[in-house]
Protein backbone atom coordinates (compact mmCIF):
# COMPACT_ATOMS: atom_id res chain seq x y z
CA UNK A 1 -0.77 -96.33 -8.31
CA UNK A 2 1.66 -99.07 -9.25
CA UNK A 3 3.23 -96.93 -11.84
CA UNK A 4 3.84 -93.94 -9.54
CA UNK A 5 7.25 -94.05 -7.90
CA UNK A 6 7.31 -94.21 -4.09
CA UNK A 7 9.24 -90.92 -3.75
CA UNK A 8 6.46 -88.95 -5.37
CA UNK A 9 3.81 -90.63 -3.22
CA UNK A 10 5.78 -89.85 -0.07
CA UNK A 11 6.20 -86.21 -1.06
CA UNK A 12 2.52 -85.87 -1.84
CA UNK A 13 1.40 -87.42 1.44
CA UNK A 14 0.97 -84.80 4.17
CA UNK A 15 3.09 -85.27 7.24
CA UNK A 16 1.31 -85.38 10.59
CA UNK A 17 1.53 -82.08 12.45
CA UNK A 18 2.49 -82.15 16.08
CA UNK A 19 0.17 -80.03 18.10
CA UNK A 20 2.09 -77.51 20.09
CA UNK A 21 0.74 -75.71 23.07
CA UNK A 22 -0.09 -72.07 22.45
CA UNK A 23 2.42 -70.05 24.39
CA UNK A 24 2.09 -66.32 24.85
CA UNK A 25 5.50 -65.19 23.83
CA UNK A 26 6.62 -61.85 25.15
CA UNK A 27 6.62 -59.25 22.42
CA UNK A 28 9.88 -57.54 21.68
CA UNK A 29 10.27 -54.37 23.66
CA UNK A 30 8.93 -51.42 21.72
CA UNK A 31 10.67 -48.12 21.64
CA UNK A 32 8.97 -45.65 23.94
CA UNK A 33 6.78 -43.16 22.14
CA UNK A 34 8.19 -39.71 22.63
CA UNK A 35 5.74 -36.88 22.25
CA UNK A 36 7.13 -34.43 19.80
CA UNK A 37 6.22 -30.81 19.91
CA UNK A 38 3.98 -30.06 16.99
CA UNK A 39 4.95 -27.15 14.91
CA UNK A 40 1.77 -25.18 14.71
CA UNK A 41 1.04 -21.98 12.95
CA UNK A 42 0.82 -19.04 15.31
CA UNK A 43 -2.74 -18.42 16.28
CA UNK A 44 -4.18 -16.00 13.79
CA UNK A 45 -6.02 -13.18 15.37
CA UNK A 46 -9.52 -12.72 14.07
CA UNK A 47 -9.95 -10.04 11.47
CA UNK A 48 -11.24 -6.94 13.24
CA UNK A 49 -14.49 -5.36 12.23
CA UNK A 50 -13.66 -2.44 9.95
CA UNK A 51 -16.17 -0.33 11.89
CA UNK A 52 -14.06 -0.73 15.05
CA UNK A 53 -10.88 0.57 13.43
CA UNK A 54 -10.06 4.23 13.97
CA UNK A 55 -10.81 6.99 11.55
CA UNK A 56 -9.53 10.50 11.78
CA UNK A 57 -10.65 13.86 10.48
CA UNK A 58 -8.08 16.48 9.57
CA UNK A 59 -9.13 20.14 9.29
CA UNK A 60 -7.57 22.75 7.02
CA UNK A 61 -7.28 26.51 6.95
CA UNK A 62 -8.94 28.40 4.09
CA UNK A 63 -7.36 27.23 0.79
CA UNK A 64 -4.92 25.07 2.78
CA UNK A 65 -3.55 21.70 1.74
CA UNK A 66 -0.77 21.13 4.27
CA UNK A 67 -1.25 19.26 7.53
CA UNK A 68 -0.15 20.80 10.82
CA UNK A 69 2.61 19.25 12.97
CA UNK A 70 -0.08 17.90 15.30
CA UNK A 71 -1.94 16.37 12.35
CA UNK A 72 1.30 14.76 11.10
CA UNK A 73 1.82 13.19 14.52
CA UNK A 74 -1.74 11.87 14.51
CA UNK A 75 -1.35 10.57 10.96
CA UNK A 76 1.89 8.77 11.92
CA UNK A 77 0.04 6.92 14.67
CA UNK A 78 -2.75 6.11 12.24
CA UNK A 79 -0.20 4.79 9.73
CA UNK A 80 1.08 2.33 12.36
CA UNK A 81 -2.44 0.96 12.65
CA UNK A 82 -2.72 0.75 8.86
CA UNK A 83 0.51 -1.25 8.69
CA UNK A 84 -0.86 -3.66 11.30
CA UNK A 85 -4.07 -4.11 9.26
CA UNK A 86 -2.81 -4.82 5.73
CA UNK A 87 -6.02 -6.62 4.78
CA UNK A 88 -7.94 -3.34 4.74
CA UNK A 89 -7.80 -0.51 2.25
CA UNK A 90 -7.54 3.12 3.27
CA UNK A 91 -10.01 5.71 2.05
CA UNK A 92 -9.36 9.43 2.16
CA UNK A 93 -12.37 11.66 1.53
CA UNK A 94 -11.62 15.37 1.40
CA UNK A 95 -13.99 18.32 1.16
CA UNK A 96 -13.86 22.10 0.86
CA UNK A 97 -16.05 24.85 2.20
CA UNK A 98 -18.55 26.55 -0.05
CA UNK A 99 -16.39 29.63 -0.73
CA UNK A 100 -14.70 29.63 -4.12
CA UNK A 101 -15.93 28.16 -7.38
CA UNK A 102 -17.25 24.65 -7.53
CA UNK A 103 -14.39 23.62 -9.86
CA UNK A 104 -11.74 25.21 -7.60
CA UNK A 105 -13.17 23.49 -4.50
CA UNK A 106 -13.26 20.13 -6.26
CA UNK A 107 -9.58 20.48 -7.20
CA UNK A 108 -8.69 21.74 -3.70
CA UNK A 109 -10.35 18.79 -2.00
CA UNK A 110 -8.57 16.37 -4.34
CA UNK A 111 -5.20 18.03 -3.60
CA UNK A 112 -5.90 17.58 0.14
CA UNK A 113 -6.64 13.87 -0.30
CA UNK A 114 -3.64 13.34 -2.57
CA UNK A 115 -1.29 15.11 -0.12
CA UNK A 116 -2.29 12.66 2.62
CA UNK A 117 -1.92 9.73 0.24
CA UNK A 118 1.57 10.89 -0.79
CA UNK A 119 2.62 11.14 2.85
CA UNK A 120 1.25 7.68 3.64
CA UNK A 121 3.07 6.15 0.66
CA UNK A 122 6.31 7.81 1.80
CA UNK A 123 5.78 6.14 5.18
CA UNK A 124 5.36 2.67 3.69
CA UNK A 125 1.66 2.22 2.91
CA UNK A 126 1.14 0.82 -0.59
CA UNK A 127 -0.51 3.33 -2.88
CA UNK A 128 -2.62 0.46 -4.23
CA UNK A 129 -4.38 0.27 -0.86
CA UNK A 130 -5.35 3.94 -0.83
CA UNK A 131 -8.53 5.35 -2.34
CA UNK A 132 -8.73 9.14 -2.67
CA UNK A 133 -11.97 11.03 -3.13
CA UNK A 134 -12.31 14.78 -3.51
CA UNK A 135 -15.88 15.94 -3.03
CA UNK A 136 -15.33 19.67 -3.34
CA UNK A 137 -18.15 21.54 -1.67
CA UNK A 138 -20.77 18.79 -2.13
CA UNK A 139 -20.86 18.12 1.60
CA UNK A 140 -20.97 21.79 2.59
CA UNK A 141 -24.76 21.94 2.53
CA UNK A 142 -24.86 19.37 5.33
CA UNK A 143 -23.16 21.88 7.62
CA UNK A 144 -25.03 24.99 6.55
CA UNK A 145 -27.50 25.40 3.70
CA UNK A 146 -26.65 28.94 2.52
CA UNK A 147 -22.95 29.64 2.09
CA UNK A 148 -23.18 33.38 2.81
CA UNK A 149 -24.78 32.69 6.19
CA UNK A 150 -22.22 30.11 7.37
CA UNK A 151 -20.13 31.04 10.39
CA UNK A 152 -16.34 30.68 10.27
CA UNK A 153 -16.70 27.61 12.50
CA UNK A 154 -19.09 26.03 9.99
CA UNK A 155 -16.71 26.79 7.13
CA UNK A 156 -13.92 25.15 9.16
CA UNK A 157 -16.01 21.98 9.56
CA UNK A 158 -16.37 21.83 5.78
CA UNK A 159 -12.61 22.02 5.13
CA UNK A 160 -11.58 18.51 6.04
CA UNK A 161 -10.23 15.15 5.03
CA UNK A 162 -11.46 11.95 6.68
CA UNK A 163 -9.08 8.99 6.70
CA UNK A 164 -10.70 5.62 7.36
CA UNK A 165 -10.37 1.89 6.77
CA UNK A 166 -12.64 0.15 4.27
CA UNK A 167 -13.07 -3.51 3.23
């Protein structure tokens, strides 16, 4: 220790610490917390059950493809619903009565379905959402089994196109 200078010894020796009373100092005033309105996404309505969405059946005269003015009005209302439900596809299934050849009736039913699709596309429904099916007279037997014995009313029931929503 004799060889160590006094300055170094003094610096290395800890100084006594004065004990100070513990005082609860007031904390600096904090800025008031202002509740900010959260920007939330609008509540999404639950996806409706496809079975609860409307479907409509359009009837045609013999060999007819065109829709009546009343049918156009109904289809316009249906199109509004389709625009409000973009998550669903639209299916058009058209049929013909049993009169005429099987090939002719198949083509006729397809022309009926395609005419509705064309109208819907013109009104703003994407053609990619629309499925068209022409069944010809395949469904006619469900209305009456023997074509020659069918009443005009039964034939009318066979000449139709059903427009519906599908997943």
